[in-house]
PDB file of C-alpha atoms in Angstrom:
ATOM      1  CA  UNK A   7       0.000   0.000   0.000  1.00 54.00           C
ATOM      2  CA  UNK A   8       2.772   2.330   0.547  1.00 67.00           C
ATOM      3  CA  UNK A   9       4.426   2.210  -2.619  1.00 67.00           C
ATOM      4  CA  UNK A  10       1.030   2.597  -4.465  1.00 68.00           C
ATOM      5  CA  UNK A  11       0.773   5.619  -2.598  1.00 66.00           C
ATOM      6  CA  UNK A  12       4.578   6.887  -3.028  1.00 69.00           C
ATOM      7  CA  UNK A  13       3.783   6.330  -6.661  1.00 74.00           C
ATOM      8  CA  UNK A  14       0.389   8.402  -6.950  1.00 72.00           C
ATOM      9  CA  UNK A  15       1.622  11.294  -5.359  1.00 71.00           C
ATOM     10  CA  UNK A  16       4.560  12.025  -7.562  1.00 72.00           C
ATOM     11  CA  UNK A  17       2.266  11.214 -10.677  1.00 76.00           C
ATOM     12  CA  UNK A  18      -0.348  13.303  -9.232  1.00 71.00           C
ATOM     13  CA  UNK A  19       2.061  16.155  -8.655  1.00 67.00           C
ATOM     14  CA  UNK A  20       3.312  16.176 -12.274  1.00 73.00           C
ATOM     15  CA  UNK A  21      -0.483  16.032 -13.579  1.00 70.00           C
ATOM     16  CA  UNK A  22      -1.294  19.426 -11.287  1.00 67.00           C
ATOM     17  CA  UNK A  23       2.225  20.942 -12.228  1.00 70.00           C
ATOM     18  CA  UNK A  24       1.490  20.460 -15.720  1.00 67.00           C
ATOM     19  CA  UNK A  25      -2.209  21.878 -15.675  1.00 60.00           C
ATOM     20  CA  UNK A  26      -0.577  25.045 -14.667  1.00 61.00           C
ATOM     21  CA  UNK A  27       2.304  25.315 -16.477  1.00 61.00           C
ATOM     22  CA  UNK A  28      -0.203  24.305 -19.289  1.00 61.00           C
ATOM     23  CA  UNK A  29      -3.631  26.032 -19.083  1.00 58.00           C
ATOM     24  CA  UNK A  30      -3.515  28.804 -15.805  1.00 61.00           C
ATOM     25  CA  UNK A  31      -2.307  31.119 -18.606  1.00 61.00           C
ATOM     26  CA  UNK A  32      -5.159  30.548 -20.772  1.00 61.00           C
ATOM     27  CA  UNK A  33      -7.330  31.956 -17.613  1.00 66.00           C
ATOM     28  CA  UNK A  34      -6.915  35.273 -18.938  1.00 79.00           C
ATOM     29  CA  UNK A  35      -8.269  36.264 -21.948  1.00 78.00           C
ATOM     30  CA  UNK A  36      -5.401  39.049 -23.101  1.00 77.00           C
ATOM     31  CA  UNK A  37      -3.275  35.615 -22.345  1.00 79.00           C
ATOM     32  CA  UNK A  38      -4.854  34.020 -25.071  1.00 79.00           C
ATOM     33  CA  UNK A  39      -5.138  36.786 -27.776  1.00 85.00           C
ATOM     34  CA  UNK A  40      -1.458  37.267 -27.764  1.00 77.00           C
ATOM     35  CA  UNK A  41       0.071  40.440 -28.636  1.00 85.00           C
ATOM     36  CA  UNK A  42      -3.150  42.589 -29.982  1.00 92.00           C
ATOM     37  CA  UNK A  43      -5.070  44.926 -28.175  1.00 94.00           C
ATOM     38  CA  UNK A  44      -7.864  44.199 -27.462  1.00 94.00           C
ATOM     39  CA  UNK A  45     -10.788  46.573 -28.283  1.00 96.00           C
ATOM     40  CA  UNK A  46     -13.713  45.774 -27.237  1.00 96.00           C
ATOM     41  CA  UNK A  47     -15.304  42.597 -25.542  1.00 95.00           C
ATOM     42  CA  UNK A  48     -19.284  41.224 -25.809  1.00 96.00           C
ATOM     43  CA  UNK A  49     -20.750  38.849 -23.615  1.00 95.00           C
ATOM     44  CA  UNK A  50     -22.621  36.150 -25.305  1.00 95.00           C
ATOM     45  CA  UNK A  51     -24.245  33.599 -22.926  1.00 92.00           C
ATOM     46  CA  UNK A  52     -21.221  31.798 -21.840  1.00 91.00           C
ATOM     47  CA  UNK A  53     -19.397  33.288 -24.750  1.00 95.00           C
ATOM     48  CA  UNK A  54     -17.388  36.254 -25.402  1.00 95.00           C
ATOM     49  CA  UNK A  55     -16.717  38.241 -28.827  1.00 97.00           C
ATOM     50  CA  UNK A  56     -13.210  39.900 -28.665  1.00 97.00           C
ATOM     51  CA  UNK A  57     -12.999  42.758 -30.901  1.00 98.00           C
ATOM     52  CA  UNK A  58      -9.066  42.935 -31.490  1.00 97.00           C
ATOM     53  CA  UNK A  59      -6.412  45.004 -33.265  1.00 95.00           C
ATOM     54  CA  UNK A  60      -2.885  44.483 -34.208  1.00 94.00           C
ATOM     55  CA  UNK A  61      -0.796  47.283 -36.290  1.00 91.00           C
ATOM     56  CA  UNK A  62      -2.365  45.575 -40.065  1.00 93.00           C
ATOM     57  CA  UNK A  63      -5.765  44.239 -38.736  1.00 96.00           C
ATOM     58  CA  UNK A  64      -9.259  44.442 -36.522  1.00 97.00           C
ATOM     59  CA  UNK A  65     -10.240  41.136 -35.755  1.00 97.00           C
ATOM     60  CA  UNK A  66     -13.346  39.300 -34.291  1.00 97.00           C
ATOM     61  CA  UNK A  67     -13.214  36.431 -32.398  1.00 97.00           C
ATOM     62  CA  UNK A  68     -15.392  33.980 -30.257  1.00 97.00           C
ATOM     63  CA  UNK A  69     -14.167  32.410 -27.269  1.00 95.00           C
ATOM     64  CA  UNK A  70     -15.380  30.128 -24.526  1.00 94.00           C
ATOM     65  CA  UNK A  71     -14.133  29.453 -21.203  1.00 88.00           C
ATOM     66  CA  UNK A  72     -13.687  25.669 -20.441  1.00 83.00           C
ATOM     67  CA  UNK A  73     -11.860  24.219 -17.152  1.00 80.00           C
ATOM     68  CA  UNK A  74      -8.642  24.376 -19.433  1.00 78.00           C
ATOM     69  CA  UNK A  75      -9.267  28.373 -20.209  1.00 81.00           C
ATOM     70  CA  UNK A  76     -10.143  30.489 -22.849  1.00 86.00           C
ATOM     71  CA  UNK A  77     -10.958  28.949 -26.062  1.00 91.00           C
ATOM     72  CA  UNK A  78     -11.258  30.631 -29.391  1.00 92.00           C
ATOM     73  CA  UNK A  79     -14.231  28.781 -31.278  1.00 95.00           C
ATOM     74  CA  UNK A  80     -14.497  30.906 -34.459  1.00 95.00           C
ATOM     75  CA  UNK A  81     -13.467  33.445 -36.009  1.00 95.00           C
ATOM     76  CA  UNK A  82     -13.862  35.682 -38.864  1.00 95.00           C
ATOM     77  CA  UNK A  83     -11.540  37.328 -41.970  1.00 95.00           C
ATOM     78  CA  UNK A  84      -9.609  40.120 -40.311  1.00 96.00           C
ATOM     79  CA  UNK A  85     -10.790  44.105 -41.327  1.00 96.00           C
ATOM     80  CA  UNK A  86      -8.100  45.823 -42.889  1.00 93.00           C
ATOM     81  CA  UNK A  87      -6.695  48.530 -40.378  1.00 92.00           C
ATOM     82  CA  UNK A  88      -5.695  51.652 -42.217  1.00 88.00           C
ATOM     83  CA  UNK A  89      -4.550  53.551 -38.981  1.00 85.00           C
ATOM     84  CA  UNK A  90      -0.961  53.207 -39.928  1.00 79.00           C
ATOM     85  CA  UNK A  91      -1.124  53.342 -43.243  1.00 70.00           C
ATOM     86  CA  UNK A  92       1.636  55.910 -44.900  1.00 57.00           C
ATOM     87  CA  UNK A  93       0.485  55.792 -48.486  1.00 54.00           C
ATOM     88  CA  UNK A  94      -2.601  57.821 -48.789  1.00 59.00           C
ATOM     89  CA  UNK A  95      -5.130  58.346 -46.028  1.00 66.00           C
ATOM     90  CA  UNK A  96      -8.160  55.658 -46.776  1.00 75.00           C
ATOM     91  CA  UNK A  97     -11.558  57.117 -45.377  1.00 87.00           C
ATOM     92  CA  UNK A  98     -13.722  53.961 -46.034  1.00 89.00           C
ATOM     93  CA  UNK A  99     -13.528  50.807 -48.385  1.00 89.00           C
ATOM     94  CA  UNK A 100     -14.503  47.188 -48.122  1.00 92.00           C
ATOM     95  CA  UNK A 101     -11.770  45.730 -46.832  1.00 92.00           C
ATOM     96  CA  UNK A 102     -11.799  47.615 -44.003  1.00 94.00           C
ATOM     97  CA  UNK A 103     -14.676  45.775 -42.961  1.00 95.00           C
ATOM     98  CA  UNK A 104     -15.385  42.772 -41.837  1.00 96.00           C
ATOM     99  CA  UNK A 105     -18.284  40.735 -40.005  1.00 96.00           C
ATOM    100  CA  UNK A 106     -18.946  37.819 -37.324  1.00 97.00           C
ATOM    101  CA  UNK A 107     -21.939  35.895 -36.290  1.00 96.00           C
ATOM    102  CA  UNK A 108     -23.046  33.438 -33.179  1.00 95.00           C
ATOM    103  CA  UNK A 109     -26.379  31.750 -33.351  1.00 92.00           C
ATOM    104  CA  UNK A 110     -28.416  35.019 -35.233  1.00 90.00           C
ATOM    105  CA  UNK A 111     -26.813  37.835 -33.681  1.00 94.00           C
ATOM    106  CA  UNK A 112     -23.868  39.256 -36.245  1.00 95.00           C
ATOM    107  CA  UNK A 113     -21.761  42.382 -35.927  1.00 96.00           C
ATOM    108  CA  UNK A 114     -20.278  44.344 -38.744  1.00 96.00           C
ATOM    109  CA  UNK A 115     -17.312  45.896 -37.812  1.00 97.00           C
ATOM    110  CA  UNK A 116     -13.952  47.478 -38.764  1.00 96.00           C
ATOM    111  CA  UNK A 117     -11.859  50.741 -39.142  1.00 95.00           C
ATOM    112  CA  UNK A 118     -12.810  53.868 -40.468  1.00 94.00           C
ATOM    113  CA  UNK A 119     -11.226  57.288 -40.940  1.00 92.00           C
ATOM    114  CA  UNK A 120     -12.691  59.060 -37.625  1.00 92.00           C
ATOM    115  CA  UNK A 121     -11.348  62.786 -39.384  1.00 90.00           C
ATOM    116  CA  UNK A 122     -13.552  62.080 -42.483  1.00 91.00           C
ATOM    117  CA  UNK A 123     -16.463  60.310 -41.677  1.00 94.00           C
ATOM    118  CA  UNK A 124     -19.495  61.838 -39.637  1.00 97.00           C
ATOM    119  CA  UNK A 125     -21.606  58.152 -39.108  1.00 97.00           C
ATOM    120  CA  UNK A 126     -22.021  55.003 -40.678  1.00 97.00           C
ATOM    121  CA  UNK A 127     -25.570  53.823 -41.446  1.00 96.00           C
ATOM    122  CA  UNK A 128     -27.301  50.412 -41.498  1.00 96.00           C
ATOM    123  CA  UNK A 129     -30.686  50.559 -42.662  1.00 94.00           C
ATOM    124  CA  UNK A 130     -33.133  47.559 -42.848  1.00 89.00           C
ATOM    125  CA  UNK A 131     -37.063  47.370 -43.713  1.00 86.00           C
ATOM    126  CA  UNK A 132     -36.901  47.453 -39.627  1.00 85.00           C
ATOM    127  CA  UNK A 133     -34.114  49.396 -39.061  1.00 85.00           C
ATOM    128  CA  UNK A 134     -32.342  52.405 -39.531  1.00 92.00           C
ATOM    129  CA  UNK A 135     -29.303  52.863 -37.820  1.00 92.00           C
ATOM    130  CA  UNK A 136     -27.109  55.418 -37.723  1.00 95.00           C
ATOM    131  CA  UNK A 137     -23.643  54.882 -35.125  1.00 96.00           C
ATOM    132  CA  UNK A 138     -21.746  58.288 -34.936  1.00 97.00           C
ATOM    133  CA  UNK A 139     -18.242  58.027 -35.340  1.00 96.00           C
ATOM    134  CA  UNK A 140     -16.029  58.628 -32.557  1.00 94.00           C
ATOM    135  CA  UNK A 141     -12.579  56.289 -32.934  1.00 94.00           C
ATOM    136  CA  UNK A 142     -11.512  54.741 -36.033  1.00 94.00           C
ATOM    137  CA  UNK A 143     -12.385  51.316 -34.495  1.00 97.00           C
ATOM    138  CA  UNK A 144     -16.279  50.919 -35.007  1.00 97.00           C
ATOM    139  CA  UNK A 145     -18.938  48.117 -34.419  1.00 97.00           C
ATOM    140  CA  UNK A 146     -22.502  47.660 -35.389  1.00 94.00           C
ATOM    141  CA  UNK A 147     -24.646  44.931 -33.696  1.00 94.00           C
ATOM    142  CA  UNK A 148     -27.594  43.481 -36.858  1.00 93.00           C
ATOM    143  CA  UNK A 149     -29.491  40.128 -37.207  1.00 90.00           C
ATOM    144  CA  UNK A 150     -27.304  37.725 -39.006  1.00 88.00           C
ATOM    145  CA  UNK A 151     -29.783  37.277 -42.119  1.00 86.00           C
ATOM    146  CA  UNK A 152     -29.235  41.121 -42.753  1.00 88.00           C
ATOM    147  CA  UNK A 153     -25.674  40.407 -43.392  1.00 88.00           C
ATOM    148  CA  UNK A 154     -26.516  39.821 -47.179  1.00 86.00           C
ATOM    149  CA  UNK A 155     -27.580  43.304 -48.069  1.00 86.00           C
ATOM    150  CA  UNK A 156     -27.848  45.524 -50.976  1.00 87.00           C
ATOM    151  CA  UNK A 157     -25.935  48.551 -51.768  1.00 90.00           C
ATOM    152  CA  UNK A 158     -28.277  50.900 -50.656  1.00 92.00           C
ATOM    153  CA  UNK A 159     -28.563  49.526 -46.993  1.00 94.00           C
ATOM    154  CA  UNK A 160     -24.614  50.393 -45.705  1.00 95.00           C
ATOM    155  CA  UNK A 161     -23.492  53.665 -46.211  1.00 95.00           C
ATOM    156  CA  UNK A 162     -21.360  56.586 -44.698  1.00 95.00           C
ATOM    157  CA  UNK A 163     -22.254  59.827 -44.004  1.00 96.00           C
ATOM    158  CA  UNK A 164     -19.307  62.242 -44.720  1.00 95.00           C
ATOM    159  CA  UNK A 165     -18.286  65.143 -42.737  1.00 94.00           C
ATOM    160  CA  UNK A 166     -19.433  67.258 -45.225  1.00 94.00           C
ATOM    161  CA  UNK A 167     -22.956  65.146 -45.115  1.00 95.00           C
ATOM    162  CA  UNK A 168     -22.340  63.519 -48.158  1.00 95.00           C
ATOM    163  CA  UNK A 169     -23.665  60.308 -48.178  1.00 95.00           C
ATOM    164  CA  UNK A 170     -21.439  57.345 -50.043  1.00 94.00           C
ATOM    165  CA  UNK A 171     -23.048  54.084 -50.554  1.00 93.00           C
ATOM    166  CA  UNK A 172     -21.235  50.601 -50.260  1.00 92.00           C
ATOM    167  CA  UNK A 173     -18.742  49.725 -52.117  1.00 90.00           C
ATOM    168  CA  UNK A 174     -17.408  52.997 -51.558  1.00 90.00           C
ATOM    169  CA  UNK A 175     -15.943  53.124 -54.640  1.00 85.00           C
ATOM    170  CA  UNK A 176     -16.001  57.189 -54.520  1.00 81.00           C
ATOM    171  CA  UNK A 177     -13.967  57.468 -51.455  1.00 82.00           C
ATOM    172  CA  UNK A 178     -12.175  54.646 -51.724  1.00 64.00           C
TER     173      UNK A 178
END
């Protein structure tokens, strides 16, 4: 009986070490997203949706907390962000946006050109939405079936009060 137990407690001591070593840093979220900042955060149920940024891109991101930590479960294509960029100064084109979905609740979201642009609007048979623009990071909450929409329905509203429809090719 006593080596039984002299065995179990070593083994049982290298299982705990390693669950630490292995998944206590995973208890933080910024742990897990690495080295982007992170924006803005959702809750979801027992989810969360990480809006993040590095210097290139805004991302979205699911994760779930398990006994092991923070788990990413999906994710979507990256926005484009044009904060840094040193060519020309983009106000507003398609790749800087990008979208993510759980069950039916999406969110459009991405960077915009806070000096340029007055408000971005979202308009629906239900719906119009207009989110003033305060930062270039922006995100805008809409039922996941309204992610297929026309032209007409995404738009940005200048500072000058022009209105430019997507694609944006005017602006672009």
């Amino acid at each position: 009986m006593n080596k039984k137990r002299l065995i179990f407690i070593p083994i049982f001591g290298i299982i705990i070490i390693t669950y630490i070593i292995v998944f206590i840093p995973n208890f933080k979220l910024a742990n897990v997203i690495d080295d982007r900042e992170i924006r803005e955060q959702l809750n979801y149920g027992n989810y969360k949706i990480v809006f993040s940024e590095s210097k290139e891109y805004i991302f979205g991101e699911i994760y779930k907390k398990s006994i092991s930590g923070w788990k990413m479960t999906h994710s979507s294509s990256p926005a484009v962000n044009d904060r840094h960029h040193t060519i020309k100064e983009h106000i507003f084109r398609i790749s800087n946006i990008s979208s993510i979905s759980i069950d039916e609740q999406s969110y459009l979201y991405g960077y915009v050109n806070p000096n340029k642009v007055e408000s971005i609007r979202f308009q629906t048979e239900d719906l119009d939405y207009r989110l003033k623009i305060k930062d270039y990071f922006w995100y805008l909450p809409v039922k996941e079936n309204d992610l297929a929409f026309n032209n007409y329905q995404l738009s940005v509203i200048l500072d000058n009060g022009e209105e430019v429809y997507y694609p944006f090719d005017e602006i672009e």
